[in-house]
Amino acid sequence: MTEPDRPSLDCIFRPKSIAVIGASRAPTSIGREILHNLVNNEFNGPVFPVNAKSPMVQSMKAYPSVLDIGDPVDLAIIVVPREAVPGVIDECGRKGVKGVVVITAGFKEVGGPGIQLEDSVVEKIRQYGIRMIGPNCMGVINTAPGVSMNATFAKAVPTRGQIGFVSQSGALGEAILANARDLGLGIAQFASIGNKSDVSGNDLLLYWENDPNVSLILLYLESFGNPRRFTEIARRITRRKPILAVKAGRTASGARAVGTHTGALAGLDVAVETLLEQCGVLRVSTIEEMFVYAQALTNQPMPKGNRVAVITNGGGPGILATDALENLKMAVAPLSEGSMKALREVLPAEATPANPIDLIASARADRYRAAVKIAAADPNVDALLIIFVSPIMIDAHSVAQAIVDSLQDCGKPAVACFMGKVGQEEGLRLLSAAGIPVYQFPELAAEALASMDRCYRLVTAEEGAKVRFDGDPERVGRVIEGVRKAGRTELTLMESLDVLDAYGIPCGRTREVTSTAEAIAFGVEAGYPIVLKISSSKVSHKSEAGGVKVDLRNGDEAGAAFADLKKRLPRFGPGARILAQTMLKEGREVIFGVTTDVHYGPLAMFGLGGVYVEVLKDVAFKILPLTDLDADRMIRSIRGFPLLQGVRGEGPVDLGILREVLLRVSQLVTENPGMDSLDINPFIVSEDRDGSAAVDARIHLKAVAAEDQKAPAAASRARAGKNARPAKPRLVRQP
């Protein structure tokens, strides 16, 4: 697939002819290295050096300009001073060049005049319909036999393979290609995309989506150009091809922290982590970790579960592997009785037929062959981790051959760990050639299997259904309009509860009280016990500031509590009010929240709530809108979920109301885009929905003019209907 109305990237990755504009005779120049790599790697087409000062470059005829080349040119590699780039683009456009790779740096990455220069380049490629990678990049590679193009200045020559690799950093390109070659990882196509002024990571994902030569995609990204588009594309691709991503900048600004619990907890990197997980992309922390995982994902089938058989000729390495697997939430598979019996028949008495299967140090190829074959056939085993510590008297090559033979057509993933280096070279080459990844230590092998299991679970997870409730966006619109007219961006507690109620989110009965008599009257009317609290936009933690009085059981207690709170009012700032609420007698405290990330949009949060939420930080995040399964996963993923299920005689809370509130919050924020953040904390959830309600809430609006919200609000009202009333949810299956 390609973006609509945009030329295909074939002009960059499958050109029939290439001009190197800025080809040089200088031994250490980038222009010379690119020309050398194209010729040395036997590009399957003509290469035209362009050098305005020399008629010959590397024994090849050179041309003063691309316009002087008599033959057609599909792709131009541009390595000229930055001020000359716009003029070169003009010449390429007049020549009919379809694609350019601008290696030259000094554009928007340096700011100032570089930004304007890059803008002029982009304007010109749009004018001529040219596709461009760069500027400020390392180049591109396509190892396909019919292309054989290495249009980079890298020293490392990549091995042909099935990996599509995008790097936003040119500086990392050399190291990436060198390490991939050392590990035996073959590259199908590589692109250093630099400033992404035209061709982006999303474009390359689309280009590789249906390319049979690319079976695994690796990404090194420093920023997302269009996160929503990335999510749409990646979610589709990961169903068929794994994507591994190193997203740099974990400590850069993520969601903007505002005066809410959700904003503070979302911080930094949560939005990126959530986005990648929701679209099935496996995120890794380092390039090294990416390569560890890529070795396993390139040639091995996905595991259908997390049960692993460990086969070893040393007890210590077997224990290390077992510990690593269990720490990574992988299971050491209990072998079937049939497998145990078969192993006893082929192993010496001192060997261990239970998992981990210890063949002991004397194990030769025949023992490995039998044990691997039995374990691979066991229905309780989803994957194999095979360890060989090479004693001097055992031939590593024969053991490797036995492993390869035993895994033929087993259909289950296997990784190997060959420890020690004496006499292993041929065995390692044999395993690599058979597509069996080899690691030096058991922990790395365990990590590789765990990554495969995680990847499988990500890409096979059901997306779930969108759930729509009838809400009242007109009522919400009126509240927001009133807040904006008052010159505020934060709603009061009463206003926040009004907004929640408009979307059917249960709220505790609440009333503003201005006197002792009103406080006592509320208690009589609503029924004791009650709560009195100060509502203030200036104080987030009311309990810590002495602004909450709970479990008031009669008029005397209510009156005394009101008098005390009234004395405290001035310290809570102008506009502070005293509210009375019914007190929910039983239940556990949870938090619902939404914060808006400037790049990724609204981000929902759920977790254990109350006064300790920012201490425990036991929360889960998802990017809106949520499906029913998203909501279920958020609830079940927190560490404190067992507390919601009931412990030590407590009954389980109503999980259905938690799921419903999450979905109603998702719809509320999605249909009313003027909201910047929302906190419901605490929400008291009990064993039945009638005893569950929000007792405190804070809503912040985006700091924009009220008129900017009219169009979205009108669209929301049109969708929901002018006189909408709460009704049963209806499920709308995603296409």
XYZ file of C-alpha atoms in Angstrom:
735
model
C 0.000 0.000 0.000
C 1.020 3.595 -0.542
C -0.550 6.826 0.582
C -3.302 7.990 -1.815
C -2.132 10.206 -4.670
C 1.545 9.834 -3.730
C 4.065 8.195 -6.080
C 5.321 4.749 -5.048
C 8.634 4.388 -3.246
C 9.831 2.031 -5.971
C 11.697 5.019 -7.408
C 13.859 4.974 -4.247
C 14.132 1.265 -3.431
C 13.901 -0.264 -6.919
C 15.442 2.303 -9.270
C 16.683 1.248 -12.677
C 19.373 3.972 -12.707
C 21.079 6.168 -10.126
C 22.912 9.495 -10.251
C 25.269 10.389 -7.398
C 25.227 14.191 -7.347
C 28.317 15.243 -5.470
C 30.328 12.127 -6.305
C 33.894 12.859 -5.288
C 37.451 11.690 -5.840
C 38.497 12.623 -2.284
C 39.328 9.361 -0.423
C 37.429 10.190 2.777
C 34.428 11.997 1.299
C 30.844 10.792 1.653
C 30.257 11.246 -2.080
C 33.118 8.878 -2.849
C 31.942 6.231 -0.349
C 28.397 6.167 -1.704
C 29.592 5.785 -5.272
C 32.036 3.073 -4.174
C 29.284 1.128 -2.331
C 26.950 1.259 -5.314
C 29.597 -0.084 -7.669
C 31.216 -2.517 -5.232
C 27.848 -4.079 -4.337
C 27.057 -4.438 -8.038
C 23.943 -2.308 -8.328
C 21.816 -3.803 -11.080
C 21.718 -0.724 -13.300
C 23.792 2.215 -14.550
C 25.374 4.612 -12.040
C 26.139 8.189 -13.116
C 28.628 10.274 -11.086
C 27.832 14.003 -11.149
C 30.737 16.331 -10.389
C 30.890 19.856 -11.760
C 34.705 20.039 -11.438
C 35.987 16.680 -12.650
C 35.275 14.722 -15.865
C 36.217 11.402 -14.197
C 35.410 9.957 -10.766
C 36.667 6.490 -9.738
C 37.485 5.687 -13.385
C 33.924 6.521 -14.419
C 32.774 9.315 -16.682
C 31.359 12.164 -14.593
C 28.757 14.730 -15.647
C 28.694 18.441 -14.752
C 24.952 18.252 -13.996
C 22.211 15.651 -13.882
C 20.785 17.465 -16.915
C 23.862 16.433 -18.919
C 23.163 12.722 -18.486
C 21.745 11.379 -21.745
C 19.929 8.407 -20.190
C 16.911 8.458 -17.840
C 17.627 8.761 -14.096
C 15.222 7.238 -11.563
C 17.019 8.068 -8.315
C 19.452 10.832 -7.348
C 21.666 10.595 -4.266
C 22.455 14.196 -3.318
C 25.697 14.981 -1.487
C 26.326 18.689 -2.102
C 26.595 21.718 0.234
C 23.211 22.556 1.730
C 22.871 25.884 -0.097
C 23.142 24.024 -3.410
C 20.434 21.445 -2.631
C 17.388 23.494 -3.804
C 19.058 24.152 -7.157
C 19.946 20.468 -7.550
C 16.314 19.534 -6.796
C 15.221 21.915 -9.563
C 17.564 20.194 -12.011
C 16.321 16.753 -10.916
C 12.735 17.876 -11.450
C 13.511 19.128 -14.942
C 15.335 15.870 -15.694
C 12.348 13.804 -14.637
C 14.037 12.152 -11.645
C 11.372 10.349 -9.595
C 13.161 9.953 -6.252
C 15.956 11.656 -4.296
C 17.931 10.771 -1.172
C 19.366 13.944 0.366
C 22.389 12.968 2.455
C 23.350 16.596 3.110
C 22.818 17.883 6.667
C 22.303 21.413 8.037
C 18.565 21.802 7.591
C 15.813 22.018 10.202
C 17.845 19.968 12.674
C 20.103 23.018 13.159
C 17.248 25.526 13.307
C 17.400 29.098 11.997
C 18.030 29.403 8.248
C 18.100 25.595 7.988
C 14.345 25.472 8.588
C 13.568 27.842 5.717
C 15.991 25.978 3.457
C 14.284 22.667 4.185
C 10.870 24.229 3.572
C 12.024 25.376 0.132
C 13.289 21.870 -0.681
C 9.971 20.326 0.332
C 8.089 22.862 -1.768
C 10.171 21.921 -4.816
C 9.761 18.136 -4.473
C 5.999 18.635 -4.105
C 6.048 20.811 -7.244
C 7.818 18.135 -9.293
C 6.138 15.082 -7.710
C 9.459 13.740 -6.401
C 9.688 11.396 -3.383
C 12.495 12.259 -0.979
C 14.286 10.542 1.886
C 16.125 12.941 4.185
C 17.676 15.419 4.323
C 20.329 14.691 6.956
C 20.389 10.943 6.432
C 22.732 8.036 5.723
C 21.018 6.580 2.669
C 19.095 3.475 1.619
C 19.741 -0.205 0.897
C 17.875 -2.905 -1.004
C 19.612 -6.295 -1.089
C 17.089 -7.975 -3.428
C 18.957 -9.856 -6.195
C 17.326 -7.794 -8.934
C 18.403 -4.522 -7.269
C 21.570 -5.021 -5.141
C 21.642 -1.366 -4.099
C 23.760 -0.023 -1.260
C 23.286 3.740 -1.519
C 24.841 4.548 1.873
C 28.271 5.588 3.088
C 28.408 2.688 5.602
C 31.524 0.527 5.745
C 29.554 -2.590 6.729
C 28.127 -4.621 3.860
C 24.753 -6.044 4.924
C 23.852 -9.692 4.507
C 20.779 -10.388 2.395
C 17.744 -11.290 4.483
C 14.131 -10.467 5.322
C 14.369 -7.495 7.704
C 13.093 -4.033 6.858
C 14.940 -1.521 9.065
C 14.111 2.162 9.567
C 16.526 4.379 11.469
C 15.795 8.017 12.150
C 19.405 8.430 13.226
C 22.072 8.389 10.539
C 24.801 8.173 13.162
C 23.420 4.844 14.380
C 23.139 3.449 10.867
C 26.709 2.205 10.647
C 26.536 0.446 14.024
C 23.147 -1.070 13.175
C 24.354 -2.543 9.890
C 27.623 -3.792 11.376
C 25.936 -5.512 14.325
C 23.279 -7.066 12.128
C 25.964 -8.584 9.935
C 27.957 -9.910 12.914
C 24.826 -11.610 14.284
C 23.888 -13.112 10.948
C 20.754 -10.978 10.622
C 19.952 -10.407 6.978
C 18.628 -7.068 5.743
C 16.067 -6.819 2.955
C 15.791 -3.042 2.960
C 17.296 -0.327 5.131
C 16.459 3.364 5.261
C 18.004 6.153 7.280
C 15.213 8.732 7.059
C 16.814 11.726 8.799
C 14.481 14.698 9.065
C 11.528 12.833 7.480
C 10.594 15.863 5.398
C 8.770 13.664 2.883
C 9.123 9.910 3.364
C 8.312 8.989 6.950
C 8.332 5.832 9.006
C 4.621 5.475 8.229
C 5.365 5.573 4.499
C 7.908 2.796 4.873
C 5.527 0.663 6.922
C 2.968 0.990 4.148
C 5.586 0.160 1.522
C 6.712 -2.973 3.356
C 3.240 -4.104 4.380
C 2.752 -6.373 1.353
C 6.389 -6.824 0.343
C 7.091 -10.591 0.401
C 10.815 -9.901 0.874
C 10.182 -8.219 4.255
C 8.964 -10.503 7.075
C 10.162 -8.514 10.129
C 10.249 -4.729 10.605
C 12.659 -2.965 12.962
C 12.263 0.702 13.859
C 14.571 3.162 15.568
C 12.467 6.285 16.099
C 13.078 9.564 17.881
C 9.634 10.995 17.134
C 6.294 10.089 15.556
C 5.231 12.290 12.674
C 1.579 11.204 12.820
C 0.906 8.909 15.805
C -2.737 8.255 14.897
C -1.771 7.175 11.378
C 1.058 5.036 12.788
C -1.413 3.251 15.059
C -3.784 2.527 12.180
C -1.023 1.150 9.938
C 0.935 -0.755 12.592
C -2.161 -2.420 14.067
C -2.925 -3.846 10.632
C 0.644 -4.938 9.804
C 1.418 -6.630 13.127
C -1.319 -9.161 12.468
C 0.976 -10.595 9.792
C 4.487 -9.254 10.414
C 6.168 -8.519 13.759
C 7.347 -4.957 14.391
C 10.074 -4.195 16.946
C 10.670 -0.588 17.920
C 13.309 1.312 19.843
C 11.598 4.600 20.656
C 14.235 6.965 21.988
C 13.469 9.804 24.373
C 11.976 7.932 27.327
C 12.787 10.939 29.476
C 11.435 13.538 27.058
C 8.106 15.237 27.728
C 5.165 12.952 27.216
C 1.713 13.790 28.527
C 1.650 17.296 29.961
C 1.389 17.115 33.738
C -1.448 19.270 35.047
C -3.059 19.639 38.447
C -4.531 16.135 38.422
C -3.440 12.707 39.617
C -3.764 11.351 36.075
C -1.548 14.055 34.583
C 1.124 13.475 37.217
C 1.078 9.693 36.781
C 0.932 9.710 32.977
C 4.159 11.752 32.765
C 7.045 11.206 30.410
C 6.761 8.002 28.385
C 3.404 6.412 29.158
C 1.656 7.576 25.964
C 4.320 6.066 23.692
C 4.357 2.785 25.624
C 0.579 2.565 25.489
C 0.331 3.438 21.804
C 2.886 0.809 20.777
C 1.284 -1.883 22.916
C -2.220 -1.153 21.623
C -1.125 -1.561 18.008
C 0.872 -4.757 18.615
C 4.370 -3.292 18.344
C 6.953 -4.867 20.648
C 8.945 -2.056 22.250
C 12.526 -2.640 23.325
C 14.850 -0.451 25.351
C 18.074 -0.714 23.359
C 19.414 -1.604 19.936
C 21.156 -4.590 21.540
C 17.857 -5.862 22.937
C 16.253 -5.385 19.532
C 18.850 -7.623 17.922
C 18.422 -10.290 20.617
C 14.709 -10.444 19.829
C 15.149 -10.098 16.078
C 17.360 -13.190 15.951
C 14.456 -15.259 17.259
C 11.644 -13.563 15.334
C 13.371 -13.643 11.937
C 13.398 -17.383 11.316
C 11.413 -19.091 14.056
C 7.635 -19.649 14.198
C 5.652 -17.862 16.894
C 5.007 -19.895 20.066
C 1.384 -20.784 20.763
C 1.976 -20.527 24.511
C 4.604 -19.822 27.160
C 5.549 -23.400 28.163
C 9.252 -24.081 27.552
C 11.331 -27.254 27.631
C 14.921 -26.650 28.750
C 17.507 -29.177 27.559
C 21.038 -28.869 28.930
C 24.251 -30.790 29.534
C 25.025 -28.742 32.656
C 22.951 -28.326 35.808
C 24.027 -24.742 36.515
C 23.085 -23.313 33.107
C 19.784 -25.202 33.306
C 18.982 -23.526 36.628
C 19.926 -20.109 35.221
C 17.607 -20.694 32.273
C 14.766 -21.833 34.555
C 15.107 -18.804 36.827
C 15.241 -16.424 33.858
C 12.161 -17.968 32.244
C 10.104 -17.797 35.422
C 11.171 -14.195 36.081
C 9.976 -13.376 32.566
C 6.577 -15.023 33.248
C 7.391 -17.995 31.061
C 6.554 -21.497 32.335
C 8.947 -24.431 32.579
C 6.674 -27.013 30.980
C 5.647 -30.106 32.961
C 6.491 -32.956 30.592
C 3.882 -35.591 29.822
C 4.230 -39.090 31.276
C 4.891 -40.405 27.781
C 7.799 -38.013 27.291
C 9.253 -38.813 30.719
C 9.110 -42.534 29.954
C 10.749 -42.044 26.530
C 13.528 -39.932 28.069
C 14.280 -42.542 30.761
C 14.800 -45.099 28.002
C 17.469 -43.028 26.221
C 19.189 -41.239 29.113
C 21.692 -42.670 31.606
C 20.466 -43.246 35.155
C 22.250 -40.176 36.510
C 20.557 -37.842 33.978
C 17.339 -35.967 34.785
C 14.314 -36.684 32.571
C 12.157 -34.009 34.242
C 12.191 -30.433 32.940
C 14.850 -28.937 32.869
C 16.181 -32.031 31.131
C 19.788 -32.502 32.257
C 21.642 -34.736 29.810
C 24.823 -34.416 31.957
C 28.273 -33.459 30.666
C 28.924 -36.689 28.761
C 26.014 -36.073 26.387
C 26.983 -36.450 22.738
C 25.064 -35.825 19.566
C 22.915 -38.978 19.821
C 21.649 -38.026 23.295
C 20.830 -34.475 22.168
C 19.076 -35.812 19.067
C 16.815 -38.085 21.080
C 16.042 -35.603 23.868
C 15.264 -32.688 21.550
C 13.008 -34.868 19.402
C 11.045 -36.147 22.423
C 10.654 -32.669 23.959
C 9.614 -31.105 20.654
C 6.858 -33.712 20.241
C 5.459 -33.210 23.751
C 1.976 -31.583 23.634
C 2.772 -29.702 26.871
C 5.726 -27.907 25.233
C 5.331 -24.698 23.197
C 9.034 -23.830 22.727
C 12.513 -25.213 23.389
C 15.646 -23.718 24.942
C 18.647 -25.943 24.191
C 21.911 -25.392 26.088
C 25.294 -26.876 25.201
C 28.381 -26.258 27.309
C 31.201 -27.592 25.179
C 33.511 -30.058 26.953
C 36.807 -30.727 25.157
C 35.837 -34.317 24.304
C 32.471 -33.475 22.663
C 32.253 -32.322 19.043
C 30.137 -29.138 18.939
C 29.458 -29.494 15.214
C 27.884 -32.932 15.616
C 25.725 -31.672 18.504
C 24.578 -28.744 16.378
C 23.734 -31.098 13.520
C 21.734 -33.294 15.896
C 19.767 -30.271 17.105
C 19.016 -29.169 13.536
C 17.933 -32.688 12.547
C 15.652 -33.099 15.571
C 13.844 -29.818 14.991
C 12.983 -30.533 11.366
C 9.290 -29.797 10.769
C 8.445 -29.701 14.492
C 6.583 -26.399 14.044
C 7.712 -25.060 17.420
C 10.221 -22.264 18.061
C 13.628 -23.173 19.453
C 16.616 -21.142 20.577
C 20.071 -22.400 21.437
C 22.688 -21.342 23.952
C 26.245 -22.492 23.225
C 28.444 -21.581 26.177
C 32.215 -21.514 25.812
C 34.110 -20.913 22.594
C 36.478 -23.838 22.085
C 35.736 -25.623 18.809
C 32.261 -24.138 18.431
C 32.626 -22.022 15.297
C 31.389 -24.650 12.828
C 28.491 -25.609 15.077
C 27.399 -21.999 15.458
C 27.516 -21.463 11.713
C 25.451 -24.600 11.174
C 22.742 -23.506 13.620
C 22.608 -19.984 12.187
C 22.336 -21.328 8.647
C 19.379 -23.463 9.785
C 17.664 -20.373 11.225
C 18.142 -21.385 14.864
C 19.223 -18.334 16.888
C 22.223 -18.907 19.152
C 22.972 -16.950 22.325
C 26.013 -16.944 24.562
C 24.122 -17.034 27.868
C 20.872 -18.733 29.012
C 19.328 -15.458 30.156
C 19.491 -13.982 26.651
C 17.935 -17.111 25.174
C 15.135 -16.889 27.739
C 14.577 -13.210 26.884
C 14.302 -14.110 23.201
C 11.588 -16.697 23.884
C 9.753 -14.305 26.189
C 9.799 -11.642 23.475
C 8.274 -14.088 21.006
C 5.541 -15.018 23.475
C 4.803 -11.346 24.184
C 4.737 -10.548 20.480
C 2.332 -13.414 19.816
C 0.012 -12.284 22.593
C 0.062 -8.694 21.343
C -0.791 -9.520 17.750
C -3.422 -12.164 18.526
C -5.258 -10.124 21.167
C -8.849 -9.340 20.208
C -9.592 -5.648 19.774
C -13.034 -5.880 21.331
C -16.201 -3.920 20.594
C -16.941 -0.236 20.826
C -19.728 0.399 23.317
C -21.956 3.442 22.996
C -24.172 4.853 25.718
C -26.759 7.595 25.403
C -25.350 10.736 26.979
C -26.330 14.379 27.152
C -23.658 16.460 25.374
C -25.933 19.531 25.386
C -25.924 19.506 29.162
C -22.147 19.141 29.184
C -21.866 21.938 26.646
C -23.876 24.277 28.850
C -21.618 23.560 31.841
C -18.454 24.126 29.800
C -19.833 27.322 28.274
C -20.602 28.678 31.743
C -17.101 27.859 32.991
C -15.488 29.588 30.026
C -17.679 32.658 30.388
C -16.490 32.875 33.988
C -12.902 32.943 32.681
C -11.995 29.596 34.211
C -10.474 26.400 32.815
C -11.253 24.199 35.847
C -14.702 23.020 36.798
C -15.861 23.057 40.403
C -16.696 19.755 42.052
C -20.421 20.381 41.577
C -19.891 21.205 37.896
C -17.697 18.127 37.447
C -20.294 15.857 39.030
C -22.954 17.425 36.801
C -20.876 16.544 33.724
C -20.370 12.965 34.915
C -24.072 12.570 35.627
C -24.869 13.754 32.080
C -23.172 10.582 30.811
C -24.727 8.221 33.323
C -21.684 7.921 35.597
C -23.048 7.301 39.123
C -22.250 10.110 41.560
C -22.765 10.405 45.293
C -25.577 12.732 46.315
C -23.971 16.157 46.814
C -25.152 19.642 47.780
C -23.467 22.935 48.606
C -24.201 24.018 52.177
C -23.673 27.524 53.532
C -24.715 27.133 57.154
C -24.826 24.685 60.017
C -28.573 24.367 59.559
C -28.172 23.427 55.884
C -25.550 20.829 56.727
C -27.801 19.249 59.372
C -30.805 19.391 57.046
C -28.873 17.546 54.350
C -28.019 14.801 56.813
C -31.670 14.419 57.841
C -32.864 14.415 54.234
C -30.185 12.172 52.725
C -29.659 10.001 55.787
C -26.636 9.804 58.042
C -23.716 9.228 57.958
C -22.616 12.093 55.704
C -19.372 13.744 54.607
C -18.544 17.456 54.610
C -15.713 18.661 52.389
C -14.240 21.847 51.011
C -14.355 22.233 47.251
C -11.425 24.283 45.944
C -9.495 24.513 42.693
C -6.413 25.619 44.628
C -5.956 22.464 46.725
C -5.655 19.017 45.122
C -5.259 16.963 48.301
C -8.170 18.115 50.472
C -7.688 15.404 53.103
C -4.087 16.398 53.764
C -5.139 20.031 54.144
C -7.849 19.166 56.672
C -10.639 19.901 54.222
C -12.647 16.653 54.642
C -14.804 15.452 57.548
C -16.096 11.895 57.196
C -18.534 9.582 58.974
C -20.648 12.332 60.512
C -23.454 10.368 62.209
C -25.785 13.017 63.642
C -26.647 16.701 63.697
C -24.198 17.553 66.464
C -21.265 16.036 64.546
C -22.386 17.677 61.291
C -22.719 21.066 62.972
C -19.290 20.888 64.628
C -17.651 19.710 61.400
C -19.237 22.553 59.411
C -18.027 25.143 61.929
C -14.476 23.784 61.760
C -14.438 23.725 57.942
C -15.804 27.270 57.772
C -12.802 28.474 59.785
C -10.482 26.758 57.311
C -12.148 28.156 54.174
C -9.839 31.185 53.681
C -6.727 29.025 53.339
C -8.369 27.162 50.418
C -8.471 30.302 48.298
C -11.248 32.439 46.783
C -14.227 30.501 45.519
C -13.858 27.652 48.026
C -17.176 26.129 49.078
C -18.382 23.565 51.615
C -20.220 20.561 50.183
C -22.252 17.873 51.890
C -22.310 14.327 50.524
C -23.876 11.027 51.389
C -21.257 8.638 52.757
C -20.978 5.262 51.070
C -20.648 2.726 53.860
C -18.771 -0.095 52.127
C -16.445 -0.410 49.163
C -12.968 0.032 47.803
C -11.516 3.225 46.366
C -10.464 3.367 42.712
C -9.509 6.164 40.339
C -10.606 6.875 36.777
C -8.773 9.530 34.805
C -8.029 11.028 31.424
C -5.146 13.284 30.458
C -4.495 14.699 26.992
C -1.060 14.207 25.482
C -0.129 16.911 22.993
C 0.993 14.311 20.414
C -1.094 11.227 21.116
C -4.431 12.599 22.284
C -6.520 11.523 25.290
C -5.081 8.808 27.527
C -7.345 6.924 29.972
C -6.174 5.718 33.383
C -7.574 3.260 35.920
C -6.150 2.099 39.233
C -6.481 1.895 42.978
C -7.522 5.323 44.199
C -7.814 7.438 47.290
C -5.082 9.379 49.037
C -2.317 6.903 48.159
C -2.743 6.824 44.388
C 0.422 8.820 43.604
C 2.408 6.796 46.150
C 1.345 3.315 45.029
C 1.084 4.289 41.328
C -0.821 1.081 40.681
C -2.496 2.252 37.486
C -3.024 1.186 33.878
C -3.290 3.355 30.767
C -4.910 3.063 27.342
C -5.295 5.531 24.500
C -8.910 6.531 23.783
C -11.359 5.503 22.528
C -11.666 2.289 24.552
C -13.288 -0.975 23.551
C -14.976 -3.283 26.049
C -11.894 -5.541 26.066
C -9.592 -2.534 26.579
C -11.563 -1.679 29.703
C -11.434 -5.267 30.989
C -7.674 -5.449 30.435
C -7.063 -2.178 32.233
C -8.972 -3.368 35.294
C -7.289 -6.776 35.398
C -3.764 -5.507 34.699
C -3.214 -3.546 37.916
C -1.271 -5.225 40.711
C -4.121 -4.601 43.138
C -6.717 -6.464 41.070
C -6.917 -9.294 43.679
C -8.171 -6.671 46.170
C -11.087 -6.001 43.829
C -11.799 -9.725 43.607
C -12.034 -9.962 47.376
C -9.526 -11.082 50.030
C -9.817 -12.354 53.629
C -13.541 -12.720 53.677
C -14.355 -9.640 51.607
C -16.638 -10.185 48.664
C -15.697 -9.148 45.125
C -16.649 -5.693 43.927
C -18.933 -5.199 40.932
C -16.411 -5.371 38.081
C -19.206 -4.635 35.617
C -19.718 -1.102 36.947
C -15.965 -0.442 36.735
C -15.918 -1.498 33.104
C -19.013 0.578 32.375
C -17.607 3.713 34.004
C -14.375 3.375 32.009
C -16.366 3.145 28.782
C -18.649 6.038 29.750
C -15.614 8.192 30.594
C -14.082 7.275 27.229
C -17.235 8.356 25.411
C -17.602 11.525 27.498
C -14.093 12.768 26.672
C -14.214 11.634 23.042
C -17.506 13.417 22.366
C -16.508 16.575 24.255
C -13.025 17.429 22.989
C -12.839 20.665 24.972
C -11.738 18.660 28.010
C -8.027 18.491 28.697
C -8.048 16.227 31.758
C -10.400 14.476 34.126
C -10.025 12.786 37.514
C -12.618 10.743 39.367
C -10.924 10.035 42.688
C -12.071 8.356 44.659
C -14.793 6.302 43.041
C -16.203 3.987 45.701
C -16.987 0.572 44.223
C -18.914 -1.955 46.291
C -20.279 -5.445 45.782
C -23.293 -4.068 43.937
C -23.659 -1.164 41.541
C -26.243 0.624 43.691
C -23.595 1.210 46.346
C -20.963 2.452 43.877
C -20.459 6.123 43.022
C -17.994 8.930 42.322
C -17.459 11.100 45.379
C -14.842 13.507 44.052
C -13.925 14.697 40.574
C -11.862 17.342 38.821
C -12.139 18.386 35.184
C -9.800 20.791 33.371
C -10.615 22.382 30.022
C -8.217 23.100 27.206
C -6.955 26.667 27.304
C -8.645 27.761 24.070
C -11.392 30.204 23.191
C -14.933 28.973 23.738
C -15.881 29.496 20.090
C -13.252 26.953 19.050
C -15.313 24.312 20.815
C -18.639 25.063 19.143
C -18.150 22.938 16.049
C -17.043 19.778 17.887
C -19.800 20.245 20.482
C -22.401 20.648 17.749
C -21.157 17.485 16.075
C -21.411 15.627 19.378
C -24.973 16.844 19.929
C -25.942 15.754 16.458
C -24.567 12.273 17.097
C -26.133 11.817 20.516
C -29.469 13.514 19.851
C -30.888 16.638 21.446
C -33.061 14.948 24.066
C -30.952 11.850 24.747
C -31.718 9.907 27.911
C -29.719 7.164 29.656
C -30.359 3.783 28.075
C -28.860 0.352 27.844
C -25.563 0.233 25.958
C -25.481 -1.102 22.467
C -22.441 -2.839 21.033
C -21.026 -1.630 17.733
C -18.568 -4.106 16.307
C -15.420 -2.591 14.844
C -14.978 -3.097 11.093
